[in-house]
């Protein structure tokens, strides 16, 4: 996994905020280029990587010149499990690399620059020197603002976030998701 992720993120500066998403061919076929354009042109992320859940998507991303990679998800049973485990594995790996990051699923759309969120602006400008007491920012569901939506989250790399995602990986091995 380390080697695959190192390749995927090789053109990124680990000290700078890196945005990432994941996709499979079903999502990629209709909106891959739009999501990449949105990440750079609307959300204004300086670094963006796509983690591919299948070989077709990986080939398409390479052909289009997008920063991308894949990790082996053969142990997972079904898309939900692959999505959950990929979120946690990549997030943990980025925190271990001391990389601040923004994750968003392919169905999350930015209508303006992500830097309008104060935590993003701080992470973009401070990188590893970020020393706020807030380590993570999660979204809420539109129809239930008290329910955490892990379709979008911001993370400052720290010992606490490393431990959090390590715990998530452990729990995901015990419990297969009913939803992602």
PDB file of C-alpha atoms in Angstrom:
ATOM      1  CA  UNK A   1       0.000   0.000   0.000  1.00  0.00           C
ATOM      2  CA  UNK A   2       2.777   2.434   0.909  1.00  0.00           C
ATOM      3  CA  UNK A   3       4.450   2.030  -2.479  1.00  0.00           C
ATOM      4  CA  UNK A   4       1.176   2.481  -4.385  1.00  0.00           C
ATOM      5  CA  UNK A   5       0.234   5.600  -2.435  1.00  0.00           C
ATOM      6  CA  UNK A   6       3.734   7.040  -2.688  1.00  0.00           C
ATOM      7  CA  UNK A   7       3.404   6.761  -6.483  1.00  0.00           C
ATOM      8  CA  UNK A   8      -0.084   8.277  -6.479  1.00  0.00           C
ATOM      9  CA  UNK A   9       0.989  11.280  -4.414  1.00  0.00           C
ATOM     10  CA  UNK A  10       4.530  11.614  -5.827  1.00  0.00           C
ATOM     11  CA  UNK A  11       3.897  14.997  -7.463  1.00  0.00           C
ATOM     12  CA  UNK A  12       2.391  16.510  -4.325  1.00  0.00           C
ATOM     13  CA  UNK A  13       4.216  18.472  -1.648  1.00  0.00           C
ATOM     14  CA  UNK A  14       3.481  16.690   1.637  1.00  0.00           C
ATOM     15  CA  UNK A  15       3.699  19.993   3.514  1.00  0.00           C
ATOM     16  CA  UNK A  16       0.826  21.516   1.534  1.00  0.00           C
ATOM     17  CA  UNK A  17      -2.891  20.830   1.693  1.00  0.00           C
ATOM     18  CA  UNK A  18      -3.739  17.997  -0.697  1.00  0.00           C
ATOM     19  CA  UNK A  19      -7.276  17.233  -1.841  1.00  0.00           C
ATOM     20  CA  UNK A  20      -8.218  13.725  -2.886  1.00  0.00           C
ATOM     21  CA  UNK A  21     -11.182  11.665  -3.930  1.00  0.00           C
ATOM     22  CA  UNK A  22     -11.832   8.124  -5.055  1.00  0.00           C
ATOM     23  CA  UNK A  23     -13.910   6.709  -7.840  1.00  0.00           C
ATOM     24  CA  UNK A  24     -14.785   3.720  -9.919  1.00  0.00           C
ATOM     25  CA  UNK A  25     -15.767   3.451 -13.579  1.00  0.00           C
ATOM     26  CA  UNK A  26     -19.476   3.970 -12.855  1.00  0.00           C
ATOM     27  CA  UNK A  27     -18.834   7.473 -11.469  1.00  0.00           C
ATOM     28  CA  UNK A  28     -15.809   8.280 -13.590  1.00  0.00           C
ATOM     29  CA  UNK A  29     -17.490   7.712 -16.948  1.00  0.00           C
ATOM     30  CA  UNK A  30     -19.820  10.685 -16.532  1.00  0.00           C
ATOM     31  CA  UNK A  31     -17.961  13.143 -14.366  1.00  0.00           C
ATOM     32  CA  UNK A  32     -14.244  12.502 -14.002  1.00  0.00           C
ATOM     33  CA  UNK A  33     -13.060  15.538 -15.969  1.00  0.00           C
ATOM     34  CA  UNK A  34     -15.726  17.735 -14.358  1.00  0.00           C
ATOM     35  CA  UNK A  35     -14.612  16.758 -10.848  1.00  0.00           C
ATOM     36  CA  UNK A  36     -10.952  17.416 -11.652  1.00  0.00           C
ATOM     37  CA  UNK A  37     -11.852  20.776 -13.171  1.00  0.00           C
ATOM     38  CA  UNK A  38     -13.970  21.648 -10.122  1.00  0.00           C
ATOM     39  CA  UNK A  39     -11.178  20.678  -7.716  1.00  0.00           C
ATOM     40  CA  UNK A  40      -8.699  23.013  -9.390  1.00  0.00           C
ATOM     41  CA  UNK A  41     -10.839  25.791 -10.872  1.00  0.00           C
ATOM     42  CA  UNK A  42     -13.704  26.205  -8.396  1.00  0.00           C
ATOM     43  CA  UNK A  43     -12.502  24.736  -5.095  1.00  0.00           C
ATOM     44  CA  UNK A  44      -9.004  26.103  -5.874  1.00  0.00           C
ATOM     45  CA  UNK A  45      -7.121  23.140  -4.495  1.00  0.00           C
ATOM     46  CA  UNK A  46      -3.473  23.351  -5.543  1.00  0.00           C
ATOM     47  CA  UNK A  47      -2.957  19.584  -5.290  1.00  0.00           C
ATOM     48  CA  UNK A  48      -5.504  16.933  -6.183  1.00  0.00           C
ATOM     49  CA  UNK A  49      -5.196  13.137  -6.422  1.00  0.00           C
ATOM     50  CA  UNK A  50      -7.701  10.509  -7.530  1.00  0.00           C
ATOM     51  CA  UNK A  51      -7.608   7.052  -5.957  1.00  0.00           C
ATOM     52  CA  UNK A  52      -9.107   4.596  -8.429  1.00  0.00           C
ATOM     53  CA  UNK A  53     -11.184   1.644  -7.296  1.00  0.00           C
ATOM     54  CA  UNK A  54     -10.802  -0.283 -10.539  1.00  0.00           C
ATOM     55  CA  UNK A  55      -8.352  -0.712 -13.395  1.00  0.00           C
ATOM     56  CA  UNK A  56     -10.583   1.011 -15.976  1.00  0.00           C
ATOM     57  CA  UNK A  57     -10.603   4.218 -13.962  1.00  0.00           C
ATOM     58  CA  UNK A  58      -6.871   4.026 -13.338  1.00  0.00           C
ATOM     59  CA  UNK A  59      -6.208   3.701 -17.071  1.00  0.00           C
ATOM     60  CA  UNK A  60      -8.513   6.630 -17.852  1.00  0.00           C
ATOM     61  CA  UNK A  61      -6.857   8.854 -15.241  1.00  0.00           C
ATOM     62  CA  UNK A  62      -3.380   8.009 -16.510  1.00  0.00           C
ATOM     63  CA  UNK A  63      -4.454   8.650 -20.107  1.00  0.00           C
ATOM     64  CA  UNK A  64      -5.809  12.080 -19.109  1.00  0.00           C
ATOM     65  CA  UNK A  65      -2.660  12.946 -17.150  1.00  0.00           C
ATOM     66  CA  UNK A  66      -4.370  13.170 -13.761  1.00  0.00           C
ATOM     67  CA  UNK A  67      -2.471  12.479 -10.532  1.00  0.00           C
ATOM     68  CA  UNK A  68      -3.853   9.108  -9.549  1.00  0.00           C
ATOM     69  CA  UNK A  69      -3.210   5.697  -8.119  1.00  0.00           C
ATOM     70  CA  UNK A  70      -4.904   2.605  -6.757  1.00  0.00           C
ATOM     71  CA  UNK A  71      -4.572   0.331  -3.779  1.00  0.00           C
ATOM     72  CA  UNK A  72      -5.424  -3.339  -3.661  1.00  0.00           C
ATOM     73  CA  UNK A  73      -8.945  -3.813  -2.332  1.00  0.00           C
ATOM     74  CA  UNK A  74      -9.255  -7.534  -3.051  1.00  0.00           C
ATOM     75  CA  UNK A  75      -9.994  -8.311   0.599  1.00  0.00           C
ATOM     76  CA  UNK A  76     -13.130  -6.176   0.482  1.00  0.00           C
ATOM     77  CA  UNK A  77     -16.503  -7.593  -0.316  1.00  0.00           C
ATOM     78  CA  UNK A  78     -18.381  -5.116  -2.434  1.00  0.00           C
ATOM     79  CA  UNK A  79     -18.160  -1.449  -3.259  1.00  0.00           C
ATOM     80  CA  UNK A  80     -19.261  -0.181   0.168  1.00  0.00           C
ATOM     81  CA  UNK A  81     -16.463  -2.019   1.897  1.00  0.00           C
ATOM     82  CA  UNK A  82     -13.900  -0.890  -0.689  1.00  0.00           C
ATOM     83  CA  UNK A  83     -15.008   2.739  -0.335  1.00  0.00           C
ATOM     84  CA  UNK A  84     -14.916   2.669   3.464  1.00  0.00           C
ATOM     85  CA  UNK A  85     -11.553   0.952   3.693  1.00  0.00           C
ATOM     86  CA  UNK A  86      -9.984   3.136   1.003  1.00  0.00           C
ATOM     87  CA  UNK A  87     -11.110   6.280   2.841  1.00  0.00           C
ATOM     88  CA  UNK A  88      -9.531   5.116   6.064  1.00  0.00           C
ATOM     89  CA  UNK A  89      -6.348   3.625   4.600  1.00  0.00           C
ATOM     90  CA  UNK A  90      -5.502   6.657   2.445  1.00  0.00           C
ATOM     91  CA  UNK A  91      -6.456   9.092   5.214  1.00  0.00           C
ATOM     92  CA  UNK A  92      -4.262   7.252   7.711  1.00  0.00           C
ATOM     93  CA  UNK A  93      -1.379   7.119   5.240  1.00  0.00           C
ATOM     94  CA  UNK A  94      -1.616  10.878   4.625  1.00  0.00           C
ATOM     95  CA  UNK A  95      -1.599  11.638   8.361  1.00  0.00           C
ATOM     96  CA  UNK A  96       1.454   9.392   8.791  1.00  0.00           C
ATOM     97  CA  UNK A  97       3.103  11.396   5.991  1.00  0.00           C
ATOM     98  CA  UNK A  98       2.195  14.590   7.898  1.00  0.00           C
ATOM     99  CA  UNK A  99       0.111  15.817   4.989  1.00  0.00           C
ATOM    100  CA  UNK A 100      -2.900  18.025   5.694  1.00  0.00           C
ATOM    101  CA  UNK A 101      -5.739  17.044   3.381  1.00  0.00           C
ATOM    102  CA  UNK A 102      -9.291  17.481   2.207  1.00  0.00           C
ATOM    103  CA  UNK A 103     -11.246  14.416   1.169  1.00  0.00           C
ATOM    104  CA  UNK A 104     -14.458  14.577  -0.793  1.00  0.00           C
ATOM    105  CA  UNK A 105     -16.546  11.958  -2.531  1.00  0.00           C
ATOM    106  CA  UNK A 106     -17.269  12.352  -6.218  1.00  0.00           C
ATOM    107  CA  UNK A 107     -20.830  13.485  -5.540  1.00  0.00           C
ATOM    108  CA  UNK A 108     -19.705  16.474  -3.438  1.00  0.00           C
ATOM    109  CA  UNK A 109     -19.651  19.687  -5.463  1.00  0.00           C
ATOM    110  CA  UNK A 110     -17.940  22.920  -4.523  1.00  0.00           C
ATOM    111  CA  UNK A 111     -19.694  26.115  -5.530  1.00  0.00           C
ATOM    112  CA  UNK A 112     -16.849  28.371  -4.437  1.00  0.00           C
ATOM    113  CA  UNK A 113     -13.272  28.193  -3.285  1.00  0.00           C
ATOM    114  CA  UNK A 114     -12.676  25.816  -0.400  1.00  0.00           C
ATOM    115  CA  UNK A 115     -10.405  28.451   1.131  1.00  0.00           C
ATOM    116  CA  UNK A 116     -13.538  30.267   2.326  1.00  0.00           C
ATOM    117  CA  UNK A 117     -13.537  27.668   5.118  1.00  0.00           C
ATOM    118  CA  UNK A 118     -11.148  29.071   7.761  1.00  0.00           C
ATOM    119  CA  UNK A 119      -9.535  25.686   8.435  1.00  0.00           C
ATOM    120  CA  UNK A 120      -8.697  25.250   4.730  1.00  0.00           C
ATOM    121  CA  UNK A 121      -7.075  28.672   4.548  1.00  0.00           C
ATOM    122  CA  UNK A 122      -4.959  27.882   7.596  1.00  0.00           C
ATOM    123  CA  UNK A 123      -3.973  24.452   6.309  1.00  0.00           C
ATOM    124  CA  UNK A 124      -3.050  25.876   2.895  1.00  0.00           C
ATOM    125  CA  UNK A 125      -0.864  28.548   4.438  1.00  0.00           C
ATOM    126  CA  UNK A 126       0.644  26.687   7.353  1.00  0.00           C
ATOM    127  CA  UNK A 127       0.924  23.044   6.284  1.00  0.00           C
ATOM    128  CA  UNK A 128       2.749  21.075   8.957  1.00  0.00           C
ATOM    129  CA  UNK A 129       2.995  24.131  11.222  1.00  0.00           C
ATOM    130  CA  UNK A 130      -0.745  24.035  11.828  1.00  0.00           C
ATOM    131  CA  UNK A 131      -1.175  24.007  15.587  1.00  0.00           C
ATOM    132  CA  UNK A 132      -4.842  24.689  16.168  1.00  0.00           C
ATOM    133  CA  UNK A 133      -6.871  22.585  18.558  1.00  0.00           C
ATOM    134  CA  UNK A 134      -9.172  21.496  15.715  1.00  0.00           C
ATOM    135  CA  UNK A 135      -7.787  18.444  13.939  1.00  0.00           C
ATOM    136  CA  UNK A 136     -10.735  17.517  11.726  1.00  0.00           C
ATOM    137  CA  UNK A 137     -13.766  19.116  10.195  1.00  0.00           C
ATOM    138  CA  UNK A 138     -16.619  16.894   8.987  1.00  0.00           C
ATOM    139  CA  UNK A 139     -19.679  17.780   6.979  1.00  0.00           C
ATOM    140  CA  UNK A 140     -23.243  17.139   8.095  1.00  0.00           C
ATOM    141  CA  UNK A 141     -25.964  15.499   6.054  1.00  0.00           C
ATOM    142  CA  UNK A 142     -28.279  17.913   4.290  1.00  0.00           C
ATOM    143  CA  UNK A 143     -31.394  16.175   5.566  1.00  0.00           C
ATOM    144  CA  UNK A 144     -30.012  15.540   9.071  1.00  0.00           C
ATOM    145  CA  UNK A 145     -27.567  18.191  10.294  1.00  0.00           C
ATOM    146  CA  UNK A 146     -26.797  16.199  13.455  1.00  0.00           C
ATOM    147  CA  UNK A 147     -25.477  13.198  11.476  1.00  0.00           C
ATOM    148  CA  UNK A 148     -21.832  13.215  10.445  1.00  0.00           C
ATOM    149  CA  UNK A 149     -21.304  12.936   6.699  1.00  0.00           C
ATOM    150  CA  UNK A 150     -17.914  11.435   5.892  1.00  0.00           C
ATOM    151  CA  UNK A 151     -18.348  12.335   2.234  1.00  0.00           C
ATOM    152  CA  UNK A 152     -16.301  15.469   2.956  1.00  0.00           C
ATOM    153  CA  UNK A 153     -13.734  16.079   5.640  1.00  0.00           C
ATOM    154  CA  UNK A 154     -10.666  18.203   6.313  1.00  0.00           C
ATOM    155  CA  UNK A 155      -7.772  16.842   8.341  1.00  0.00           C
ATOM    156  CA  UNK A 156      -4.684  18.368   9.900  1.00  0.00           C
ATOM    157  CA  UNK A 157      -2.000  15.710  10.234  1.00  0.00           C
ATOM    158  CA  UNK A 158      -1.302  15.118  13.919  1.00  0.00           C
ATOM    159  CA  UNK A 159      -0.815  12.287  16.384  1.00  0.00           C
ATOM    160  CA  UNK A 160      -4.536  12.507  17.181  1.00  0.00           C
ATOM    161  CA  UNK A 161      -5.606  12.147  13.539  1.00  0.00           C
ATOM    162  CA  UNK A 162      -3.138   9.308  13.013  1.00  0.00           C
ATOM    163  CA  UNK A 163      -4.704   7.509  15.965  1.00  0.00           C
ATOM    164  CA  UNK A 164      -8.238   8.308  14.787  1.00  0.00           C
ATOM    165  CA  UNK A 165      -7.737   6.782  11.332  1.00  0.00           C
ATOM    166  CA  UNK A 166      -5.841   3.832  12.780  1.00  0.00           C
ATOM    167  CA  UNK A 167      -8.913   3.164  14.933  1.00  0.00           C
ATOM    168  CA  UNK A 168     -11.173   3.520  11.895  1.00  0.00           C
ATOM    169  CA  UNK A 169      -9.145   0.880  10.045  1.00  0.00           C
ATOM    170  CA  UNK A 170      -9.345  -1.495  13.017  1.00  0.00           C
ATOM    171  CA  UNK A 171     -13.109  -1.034  13.332  1.00  0.00           C
ATOM    172  CA  UNK A 172     -13.696  -1.421   9.599  1.00  0.00           C
ATOM    173  CA  UNK A 173     -12.016  -4.827   9.760  1.00  0.00           C
ATOM    174  CA  UNK A 174     -14.508  -5.891  12.438  1.00  0.00           C
ATOM    175  CA  UNK A 175     -17.673  -4.422  10.932  1.00  0.00           C
ATOM    176  CA  UNK A 176     -18.647  -4.474   7.280  1.00  0.00           C
ATOM    177  CA  UNK A 177     -20.536  -1.326   6.339  1.00  0.00           C
ATOM    178  CA  UNK A 178     -24.212  -1.254   5.468  1.00  0.00           C
ATOM    179  CA  UNK A 179     -23.668   2.190   3.991  1.00  0.00           C
ATOM    180  CA  UNK A 180     -20.699   4.374   3.286  1.00  0.00           C
TER     181      UNK A 180
END
